[in-house]
Short mmCIF file of C-alpha atoms in Angstrom, two decimals:
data_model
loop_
_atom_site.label_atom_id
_atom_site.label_comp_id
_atom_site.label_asym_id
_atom_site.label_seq_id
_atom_site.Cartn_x
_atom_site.Cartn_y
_atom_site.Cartn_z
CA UNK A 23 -21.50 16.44 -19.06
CA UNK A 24 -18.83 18.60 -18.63
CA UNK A 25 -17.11 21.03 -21.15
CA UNK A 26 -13.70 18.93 -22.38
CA UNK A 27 -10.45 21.38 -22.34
CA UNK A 28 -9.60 21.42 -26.16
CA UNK A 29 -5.80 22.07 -25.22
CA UNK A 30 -4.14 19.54 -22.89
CA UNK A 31 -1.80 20.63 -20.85
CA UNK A 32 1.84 18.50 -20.28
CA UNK A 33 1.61 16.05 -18.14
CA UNK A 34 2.93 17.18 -14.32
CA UNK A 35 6.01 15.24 -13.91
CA UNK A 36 7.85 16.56 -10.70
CA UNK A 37 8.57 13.51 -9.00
CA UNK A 38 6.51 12.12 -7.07
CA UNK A 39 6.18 11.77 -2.61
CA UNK A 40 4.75 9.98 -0.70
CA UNK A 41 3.82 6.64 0.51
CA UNK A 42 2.11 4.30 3.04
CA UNK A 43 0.81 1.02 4.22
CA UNK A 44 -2.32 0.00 3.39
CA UNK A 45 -5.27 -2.29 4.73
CA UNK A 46 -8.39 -4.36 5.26
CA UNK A 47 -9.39 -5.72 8.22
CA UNK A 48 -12.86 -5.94 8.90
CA UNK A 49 -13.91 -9.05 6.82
CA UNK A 50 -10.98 -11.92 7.65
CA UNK A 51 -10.57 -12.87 3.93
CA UNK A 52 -12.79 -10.14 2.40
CA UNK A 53 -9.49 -8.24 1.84
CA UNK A 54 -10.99 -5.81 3.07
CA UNK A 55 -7.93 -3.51 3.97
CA UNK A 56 -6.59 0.20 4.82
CA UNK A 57 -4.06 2.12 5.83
CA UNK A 58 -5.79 4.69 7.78
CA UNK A 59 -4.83 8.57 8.94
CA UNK A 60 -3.18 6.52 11.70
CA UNK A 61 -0.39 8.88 11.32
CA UNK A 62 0.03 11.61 13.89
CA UNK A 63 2.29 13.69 11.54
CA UNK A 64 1.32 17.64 11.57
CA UNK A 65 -0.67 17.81 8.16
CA UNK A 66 -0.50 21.28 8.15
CA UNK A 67 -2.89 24.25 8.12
CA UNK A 68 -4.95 24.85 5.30
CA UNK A 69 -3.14 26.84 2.94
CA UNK A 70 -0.62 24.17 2.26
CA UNK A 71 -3.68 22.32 0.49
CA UNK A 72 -4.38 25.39 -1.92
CA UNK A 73 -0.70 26.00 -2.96
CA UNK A 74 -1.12 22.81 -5.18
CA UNK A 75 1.67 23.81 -7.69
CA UNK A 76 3.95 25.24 -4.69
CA UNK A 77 3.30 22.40 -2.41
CA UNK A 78 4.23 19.87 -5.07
CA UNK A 79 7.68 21.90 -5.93
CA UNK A 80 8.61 21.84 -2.41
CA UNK A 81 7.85 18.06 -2.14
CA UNK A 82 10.10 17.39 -5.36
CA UNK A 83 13.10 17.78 -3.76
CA UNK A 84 12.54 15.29 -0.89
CA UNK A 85 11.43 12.60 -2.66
CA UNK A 86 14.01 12.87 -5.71
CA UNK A 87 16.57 11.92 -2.85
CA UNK A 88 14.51 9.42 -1.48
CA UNK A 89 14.43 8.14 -4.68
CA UNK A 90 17.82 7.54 -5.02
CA UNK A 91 17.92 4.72 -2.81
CA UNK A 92 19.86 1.37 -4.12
CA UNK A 93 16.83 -1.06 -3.66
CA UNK A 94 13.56 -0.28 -4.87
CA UNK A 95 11.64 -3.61 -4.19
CA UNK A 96 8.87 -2.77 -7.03
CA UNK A 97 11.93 -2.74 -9.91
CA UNK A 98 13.92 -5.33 -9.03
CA UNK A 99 14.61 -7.65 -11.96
CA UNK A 100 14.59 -10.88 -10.14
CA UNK A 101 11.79 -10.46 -8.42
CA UNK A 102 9.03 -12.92 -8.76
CA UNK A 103 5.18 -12.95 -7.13
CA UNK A 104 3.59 -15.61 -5.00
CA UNK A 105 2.43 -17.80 -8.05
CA UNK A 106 5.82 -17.70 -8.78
CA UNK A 107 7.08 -18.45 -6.16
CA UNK A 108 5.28 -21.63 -5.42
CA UNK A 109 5.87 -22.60 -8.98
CA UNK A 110 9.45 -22.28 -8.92
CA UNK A 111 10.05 -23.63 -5.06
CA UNK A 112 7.33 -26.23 -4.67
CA UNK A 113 5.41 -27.64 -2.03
CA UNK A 114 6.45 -26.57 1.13
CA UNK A 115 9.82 -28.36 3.24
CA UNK A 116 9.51 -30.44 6.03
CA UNK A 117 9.17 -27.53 9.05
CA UNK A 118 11.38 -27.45 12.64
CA UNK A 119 9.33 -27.57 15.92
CA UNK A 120 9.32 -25.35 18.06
CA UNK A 121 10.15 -22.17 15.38
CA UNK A 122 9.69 -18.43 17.16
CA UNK A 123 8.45 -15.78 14.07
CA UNK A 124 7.96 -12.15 15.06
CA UNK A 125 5.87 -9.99 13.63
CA UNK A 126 6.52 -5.83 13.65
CA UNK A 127 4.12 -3.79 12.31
CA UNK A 128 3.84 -0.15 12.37
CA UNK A 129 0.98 0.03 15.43
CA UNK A 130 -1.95 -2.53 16.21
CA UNK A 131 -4.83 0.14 15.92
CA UNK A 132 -5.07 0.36 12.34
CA UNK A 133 -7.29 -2.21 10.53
CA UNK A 134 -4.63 -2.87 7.83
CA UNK A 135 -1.59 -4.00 10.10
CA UNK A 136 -4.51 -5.66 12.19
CA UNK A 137 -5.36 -7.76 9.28
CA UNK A 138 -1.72 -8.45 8.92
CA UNK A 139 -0.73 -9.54 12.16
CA UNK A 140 -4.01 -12.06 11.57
CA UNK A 141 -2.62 -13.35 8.23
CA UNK A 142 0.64 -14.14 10.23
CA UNK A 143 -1.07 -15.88 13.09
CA UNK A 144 -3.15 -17.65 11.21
CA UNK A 145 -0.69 -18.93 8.42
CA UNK A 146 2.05 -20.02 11.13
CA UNK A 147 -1.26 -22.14 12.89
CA UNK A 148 -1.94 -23.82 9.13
CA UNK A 149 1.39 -24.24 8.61
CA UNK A 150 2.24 -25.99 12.25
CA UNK A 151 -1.09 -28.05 11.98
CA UNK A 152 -0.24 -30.02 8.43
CA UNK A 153 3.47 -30.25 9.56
CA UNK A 154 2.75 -31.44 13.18
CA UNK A 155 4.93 -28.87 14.86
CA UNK A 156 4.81 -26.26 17.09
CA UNK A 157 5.03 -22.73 15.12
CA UNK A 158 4.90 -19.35 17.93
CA UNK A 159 4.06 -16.16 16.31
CA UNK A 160 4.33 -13.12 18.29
CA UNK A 161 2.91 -10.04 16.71
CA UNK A 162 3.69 -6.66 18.36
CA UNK A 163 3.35 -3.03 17.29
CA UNK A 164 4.61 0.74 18.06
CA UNK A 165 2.50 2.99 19.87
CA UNK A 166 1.55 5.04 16.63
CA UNK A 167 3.28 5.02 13.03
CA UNK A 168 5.59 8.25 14.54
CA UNK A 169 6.94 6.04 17.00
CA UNK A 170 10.28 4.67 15.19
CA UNK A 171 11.99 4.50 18.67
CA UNK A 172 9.21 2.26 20.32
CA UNK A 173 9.17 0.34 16.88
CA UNK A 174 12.68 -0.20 17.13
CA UNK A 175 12.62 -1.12 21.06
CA UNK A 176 10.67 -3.79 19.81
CA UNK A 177 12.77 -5.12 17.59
CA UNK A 178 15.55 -5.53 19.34
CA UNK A 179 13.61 -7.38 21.77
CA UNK A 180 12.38 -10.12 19.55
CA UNK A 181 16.10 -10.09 18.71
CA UNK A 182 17.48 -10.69 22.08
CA UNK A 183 15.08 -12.71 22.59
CA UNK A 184 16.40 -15.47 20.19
CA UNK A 185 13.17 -15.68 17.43
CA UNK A 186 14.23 -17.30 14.75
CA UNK A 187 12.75 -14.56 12.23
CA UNK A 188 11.79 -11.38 12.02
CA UNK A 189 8.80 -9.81 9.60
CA UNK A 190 9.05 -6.58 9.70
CA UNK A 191 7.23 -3.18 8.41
CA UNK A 192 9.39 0.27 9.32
CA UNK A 193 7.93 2.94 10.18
CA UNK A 194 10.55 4.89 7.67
CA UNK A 195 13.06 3.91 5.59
CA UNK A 196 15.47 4.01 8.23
CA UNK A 197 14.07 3.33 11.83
CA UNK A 198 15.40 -0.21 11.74
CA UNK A 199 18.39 -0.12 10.01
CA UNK A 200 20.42 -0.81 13.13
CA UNK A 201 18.55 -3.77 13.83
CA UNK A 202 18.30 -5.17 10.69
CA UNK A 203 22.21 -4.93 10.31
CA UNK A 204 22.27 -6.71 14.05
CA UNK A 205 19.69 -9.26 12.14
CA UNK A 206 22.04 -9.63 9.30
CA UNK A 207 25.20 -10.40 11.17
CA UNK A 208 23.80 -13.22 13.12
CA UNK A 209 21.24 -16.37 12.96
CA UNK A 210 17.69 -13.96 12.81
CA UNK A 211 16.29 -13.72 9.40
CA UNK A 212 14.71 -10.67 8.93
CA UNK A 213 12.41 -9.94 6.35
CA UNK A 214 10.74 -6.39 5.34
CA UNK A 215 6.83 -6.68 4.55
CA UNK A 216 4.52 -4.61 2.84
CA UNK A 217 6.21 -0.88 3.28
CA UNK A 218 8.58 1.31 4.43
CA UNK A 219 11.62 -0.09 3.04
CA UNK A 220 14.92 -0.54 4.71
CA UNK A 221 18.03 -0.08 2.43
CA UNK A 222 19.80 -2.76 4.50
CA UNK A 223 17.43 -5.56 3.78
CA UNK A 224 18.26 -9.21 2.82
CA UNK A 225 14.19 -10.10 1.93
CA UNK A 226 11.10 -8.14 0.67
CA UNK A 227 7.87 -9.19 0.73
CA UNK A 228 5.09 -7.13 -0.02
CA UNK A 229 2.72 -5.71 -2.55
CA UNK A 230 4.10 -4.15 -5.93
CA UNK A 231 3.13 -0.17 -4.80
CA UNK A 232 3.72 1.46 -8.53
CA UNK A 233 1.15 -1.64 -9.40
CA UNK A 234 -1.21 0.58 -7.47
CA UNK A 235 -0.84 3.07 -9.03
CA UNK A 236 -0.88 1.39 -12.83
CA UNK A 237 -4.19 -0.45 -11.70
CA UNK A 238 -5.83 2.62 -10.69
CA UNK A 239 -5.03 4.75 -13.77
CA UNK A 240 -6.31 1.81 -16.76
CA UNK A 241 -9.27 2.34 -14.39
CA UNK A 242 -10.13 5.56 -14.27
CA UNK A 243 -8.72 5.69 -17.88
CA UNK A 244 -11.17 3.87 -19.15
CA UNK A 245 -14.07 5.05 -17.39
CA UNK A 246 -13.11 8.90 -19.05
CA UNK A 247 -12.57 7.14 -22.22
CA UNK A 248 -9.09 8.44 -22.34
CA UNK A 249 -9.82 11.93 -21.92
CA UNK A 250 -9.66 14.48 -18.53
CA UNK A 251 -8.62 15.69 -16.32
CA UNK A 252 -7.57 14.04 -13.05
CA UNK A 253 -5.63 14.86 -9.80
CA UNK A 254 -3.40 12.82 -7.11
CA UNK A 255 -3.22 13.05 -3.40
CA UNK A 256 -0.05 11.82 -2.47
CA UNK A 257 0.75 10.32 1.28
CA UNK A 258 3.41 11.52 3.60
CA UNK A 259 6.45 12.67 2.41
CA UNK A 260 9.38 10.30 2.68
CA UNK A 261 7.13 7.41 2.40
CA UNK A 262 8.12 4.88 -0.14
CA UNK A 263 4.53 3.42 -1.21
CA UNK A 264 3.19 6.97 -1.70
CA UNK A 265 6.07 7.74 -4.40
CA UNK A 266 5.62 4.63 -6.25
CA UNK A 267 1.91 5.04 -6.10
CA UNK A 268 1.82 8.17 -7.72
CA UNK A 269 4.48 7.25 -10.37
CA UNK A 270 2.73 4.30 -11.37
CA UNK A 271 -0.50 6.03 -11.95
CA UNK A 272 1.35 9.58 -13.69
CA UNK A 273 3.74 6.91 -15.76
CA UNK A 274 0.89 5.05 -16.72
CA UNK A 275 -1.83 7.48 -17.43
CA UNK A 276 1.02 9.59 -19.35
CA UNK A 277 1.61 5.86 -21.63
CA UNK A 278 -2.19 4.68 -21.94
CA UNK A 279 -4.20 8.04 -22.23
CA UNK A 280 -1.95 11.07 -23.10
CA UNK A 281 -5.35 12.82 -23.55
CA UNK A 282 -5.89 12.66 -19.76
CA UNK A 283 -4.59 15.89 -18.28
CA UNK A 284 -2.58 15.29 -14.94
CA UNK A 285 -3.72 18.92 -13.23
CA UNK A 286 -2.23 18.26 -9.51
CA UNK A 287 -0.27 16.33 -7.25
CA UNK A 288 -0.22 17.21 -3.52
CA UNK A 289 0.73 16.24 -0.08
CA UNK A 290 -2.20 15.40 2.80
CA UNK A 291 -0.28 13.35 4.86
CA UNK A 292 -2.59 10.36 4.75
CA UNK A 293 -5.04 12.83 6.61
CA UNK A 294 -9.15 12.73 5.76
CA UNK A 295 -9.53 16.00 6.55
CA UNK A 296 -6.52 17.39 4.32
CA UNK A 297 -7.48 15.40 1.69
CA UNK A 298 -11.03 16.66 1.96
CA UNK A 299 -9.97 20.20 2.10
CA UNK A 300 -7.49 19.87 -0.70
CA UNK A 301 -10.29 18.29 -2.87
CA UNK A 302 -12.51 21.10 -2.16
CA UNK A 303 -9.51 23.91 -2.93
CA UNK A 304 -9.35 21.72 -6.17
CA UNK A 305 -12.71 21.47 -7.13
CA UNK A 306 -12.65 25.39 -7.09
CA UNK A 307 -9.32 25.41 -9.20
CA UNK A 308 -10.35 23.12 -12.05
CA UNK A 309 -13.84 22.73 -12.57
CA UNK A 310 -13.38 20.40 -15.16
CA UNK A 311 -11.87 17.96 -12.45
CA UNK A 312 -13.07 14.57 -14.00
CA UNK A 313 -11.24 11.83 -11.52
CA UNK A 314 -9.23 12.06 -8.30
CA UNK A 315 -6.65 9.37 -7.06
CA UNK A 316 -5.81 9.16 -4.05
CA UNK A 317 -2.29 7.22 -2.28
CA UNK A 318 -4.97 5.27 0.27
CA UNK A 319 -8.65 4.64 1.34
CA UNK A 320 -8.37 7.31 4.33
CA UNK A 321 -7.75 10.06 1.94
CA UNK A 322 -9.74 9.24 -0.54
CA UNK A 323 -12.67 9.17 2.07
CA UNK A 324 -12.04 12.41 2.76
CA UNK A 325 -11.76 13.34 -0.93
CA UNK A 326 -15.59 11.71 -1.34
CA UNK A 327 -17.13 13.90 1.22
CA UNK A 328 -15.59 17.24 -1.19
CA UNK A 329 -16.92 15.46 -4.18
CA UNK A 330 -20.67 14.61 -3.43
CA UNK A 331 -21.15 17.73 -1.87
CA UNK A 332 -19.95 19.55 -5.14
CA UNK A 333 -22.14 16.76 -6.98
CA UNK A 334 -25.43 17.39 -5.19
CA UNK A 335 -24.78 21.30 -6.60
CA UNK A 336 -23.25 20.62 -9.88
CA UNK A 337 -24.70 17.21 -11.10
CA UNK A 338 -21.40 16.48 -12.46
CA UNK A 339 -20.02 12.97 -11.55
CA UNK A 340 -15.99 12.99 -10.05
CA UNK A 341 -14.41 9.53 -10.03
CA UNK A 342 -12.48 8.82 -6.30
CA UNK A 343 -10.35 5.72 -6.47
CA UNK A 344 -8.00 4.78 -3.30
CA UNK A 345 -5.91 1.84 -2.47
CA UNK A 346 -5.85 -0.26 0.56
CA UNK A 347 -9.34 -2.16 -0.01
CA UNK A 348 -10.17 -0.67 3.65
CA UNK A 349 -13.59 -1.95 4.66
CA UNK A 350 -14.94 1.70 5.04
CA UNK A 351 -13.58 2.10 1.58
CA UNK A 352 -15.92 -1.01 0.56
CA UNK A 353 -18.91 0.18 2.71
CA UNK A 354 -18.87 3.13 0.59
CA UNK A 355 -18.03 1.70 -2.76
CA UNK A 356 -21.46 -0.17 -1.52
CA UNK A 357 -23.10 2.97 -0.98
CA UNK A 358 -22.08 4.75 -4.06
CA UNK A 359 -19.74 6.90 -2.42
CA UNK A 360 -16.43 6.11 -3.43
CA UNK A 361 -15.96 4.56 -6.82
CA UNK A 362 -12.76 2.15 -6.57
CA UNK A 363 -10.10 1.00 -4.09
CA UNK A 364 -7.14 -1.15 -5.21
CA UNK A 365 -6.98 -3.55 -2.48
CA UNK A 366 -3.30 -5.08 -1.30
CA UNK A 367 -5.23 -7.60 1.32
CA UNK A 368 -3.12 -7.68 4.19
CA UNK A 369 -4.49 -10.50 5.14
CA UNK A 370 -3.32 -12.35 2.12
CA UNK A 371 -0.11 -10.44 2.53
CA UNK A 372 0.44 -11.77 5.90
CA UNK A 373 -0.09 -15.06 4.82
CA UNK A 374 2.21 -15.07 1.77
CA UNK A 375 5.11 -13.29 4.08
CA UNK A 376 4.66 -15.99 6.83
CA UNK A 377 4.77 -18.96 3.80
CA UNK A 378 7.93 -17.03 2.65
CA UNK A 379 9.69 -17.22 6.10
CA UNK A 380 8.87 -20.23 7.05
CA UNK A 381 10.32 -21.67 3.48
CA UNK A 382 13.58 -19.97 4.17
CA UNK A 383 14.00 -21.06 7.72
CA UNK A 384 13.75 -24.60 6.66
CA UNK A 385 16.05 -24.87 3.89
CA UNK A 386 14.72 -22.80 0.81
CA UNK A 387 17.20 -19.97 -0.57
CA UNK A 388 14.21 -17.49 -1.49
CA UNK A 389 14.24 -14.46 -3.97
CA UNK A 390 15.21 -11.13 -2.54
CA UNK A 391 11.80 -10.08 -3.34
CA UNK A 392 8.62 -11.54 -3.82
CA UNK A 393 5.42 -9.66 -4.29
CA UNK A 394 2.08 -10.48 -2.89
CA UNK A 395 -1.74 -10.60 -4.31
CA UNK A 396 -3.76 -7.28 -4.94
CA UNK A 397 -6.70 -6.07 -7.57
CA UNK A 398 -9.06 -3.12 -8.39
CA UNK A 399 -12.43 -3.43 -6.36
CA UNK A 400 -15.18 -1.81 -7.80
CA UNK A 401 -19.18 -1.98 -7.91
CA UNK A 402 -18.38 -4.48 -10.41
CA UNK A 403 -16.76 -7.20 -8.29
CA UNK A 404 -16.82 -6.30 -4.83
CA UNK A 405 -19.48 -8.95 -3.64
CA UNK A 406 -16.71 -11.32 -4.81
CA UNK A 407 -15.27 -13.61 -2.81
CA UNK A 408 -11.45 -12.19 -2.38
CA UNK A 409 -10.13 -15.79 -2.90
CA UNK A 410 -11.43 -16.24 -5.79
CA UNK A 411 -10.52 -13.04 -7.05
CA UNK A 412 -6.83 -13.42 -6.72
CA UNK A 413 -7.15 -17.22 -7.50
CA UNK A 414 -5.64 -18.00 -3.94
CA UNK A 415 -4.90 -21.87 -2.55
CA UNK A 416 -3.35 -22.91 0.72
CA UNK A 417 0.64 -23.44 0.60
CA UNK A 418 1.28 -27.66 -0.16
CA UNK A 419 3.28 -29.66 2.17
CA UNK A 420 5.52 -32.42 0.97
#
């Protein structure tokens, strides 16, 4: 066991960064999801990862004035989730034929927005088969998640082209303001999914991110029966999911276990290999390290390979939880590598943001926001079946 800091140190709370998508793809329901180092943003050199305190200052500043955006999807007081939301607008209306539905995700590489785009497809063919009409979805994707142009190409292409709705994930904030505003001001709905939120939007749909964060710190919480010292690895800077990720974990863990020392919060870009060398710069820094979370699977991955290297020499156990529920993150949860993911299941979020466009389209004045299924996967319930874990059920037509 390791020797237990008698002081605790205040808990870090510069505002936190970054944020990204997330996903599973691998198993179709499994929710087996990730959002991985898909991003071609410079990471840095190496330094950057052992200037924890200085990296985090510099950070502060960017996402304080990200933060002080109008519409933050995970606050929003009338939101409601999908239970709700079937609850409070019933069985489904009777559907048009012959209904267009885009789908824009940040690139079709990645395993999470490939899950997506498959929860989309396959909800618009349910929902066309028990209505007995004729539902197209067309699914496209930028080149990588730096190409906000290509993303936005796209966009207005599915625009001009007349599809009666748009669901849409931005690569920033801000990449599709223009058309969302074209979107607004004439007869395409558009509605933003998962991440990456634009300020301009009418509809939200998408997992609760500072959830993440909450989940993973009554977690790891428990498992250091409220005492520690953990660490965060925070996305890219400027994303939305990363910020609320991290707040939701510092917020919670500073509510829940005050005895739980918050020791660092960096910046790897939602690289493996920063992460990993960050982790090992940490490990060095604070030896009594007990937990790590990271802002997705890809990181955290990288995070693992520090940590059971250091294990095999110190025989001291670190805790690595991540979020996305990637299926590389599950392979290794299997394997005893990584400990925990808190899984968003795009595939489940696909589905609920199809049901949601496909309500308002045919009559139903939806919530601005409405946010989707996700859990903590562990050892403990990862043979589950998904389903059953987030007590899902098809949509019911009237």
């Amino acid at each position: 066991m390791k020797k237990k800091k008698l002081l605790v140190m205040g808990l870090v709370l510069s505002m936190v960064l970054s944020v990204c998508g997330c996903g599973s793809a691998a198993s179709d329901e499994s929710g087996a999801s990730t959002e991985q180092a898909a991003d071609t943003t410079d990471a840095g050199e190496p330094e950057a990862a052992q200037s924890t305190e200085e990296g985090t200052q510099e950070s502060a500043g960017e996402a304080q004035e990200a933060s002080t955006a109008e519409f933050d999807p995970d606050k929003d007081p009338n939101g409601i989730d999908w239970t709700e939301m079937r609850q409070q607008y019933g069985a489904m209306p009777a559907l048009q034929d012959g209904m267009v539905v885009g789908g824009l995700v940040k690139q079709l590489q990645n395993e999470f927005w490939q899950s997506l785009k498959k929860g989309y497809e396959e909800c618009g063919a349910l929902m066309g088969e028990k209505a007995g009409v004729n539902i197209t979805v067309d699914v496209q994707g930028a080149q990588n998640e730096s190409d906000e142009e290509g993303q936005l190409t796209a966009m207005n292409n599915m625009i001009n082209k007349g599809y009666n709705g748009i669901l849409f994930s931005p690569i920033s904030d801000s990449n599709l303001t223009s058309a969302v505003d074209t979107c607004n001001n004439g007869e395409t709905v558009a509605v933003n999914v998962n991440d990456g939120v634009a300020q301009n939007t009418n509809y939200f749909v998408g997992p609760n991110a500072y959830q993440n964060g909450v989940l993973a710190a009554e977690w790891i919480a428990e498992k250091l029966n409220y005492e520690g010292q953990v660490a965060v690895i925070i996305g890219k800077v400027s994303a939305y999911a990363a910020r609320e990720r991290t707040a939701g974990f510092v917020d919670t863990m500073a509510e829940i276990a005050p005895n739980i020392e918050v020791v660092a919060q960096q910046s790897a870009d939602w690289d493996r290999q920063t992460s990993k060398e960050l982790t090992e710069t940490w490990l060095t820094q604070y030896p009594d390290l007990d937990a790590i979370f990271s802002n997705n699977d890809d990181m955290a991955l990288g995070a693992v390979e520090a940590v059971r290297e250091y294990e095999k020499e110190s025989g001291v156990h670190v805790y690595v939880v991540g979020v996305d529920g990637d299926s590389e993150a599950y392979e290794s949860i299997r394997n005893g590598g990584q400990d925990a993911t808190v899984d968003s299941f795009p595939y489940y979020v696909g589905m609920v943001s199809m049901e949601y466009m496909l309500r308002q389209l045919n009559g139903q004045d939806m919530p601005k926001v409405v946010w989707t299924p996700q859990a903590l996967i562990s050892s403990e319930n990862i043979d589950s079946d998904p389903a059953t874990v987030i007590g899902w059920s098809d949509a019911e037509f009237e």
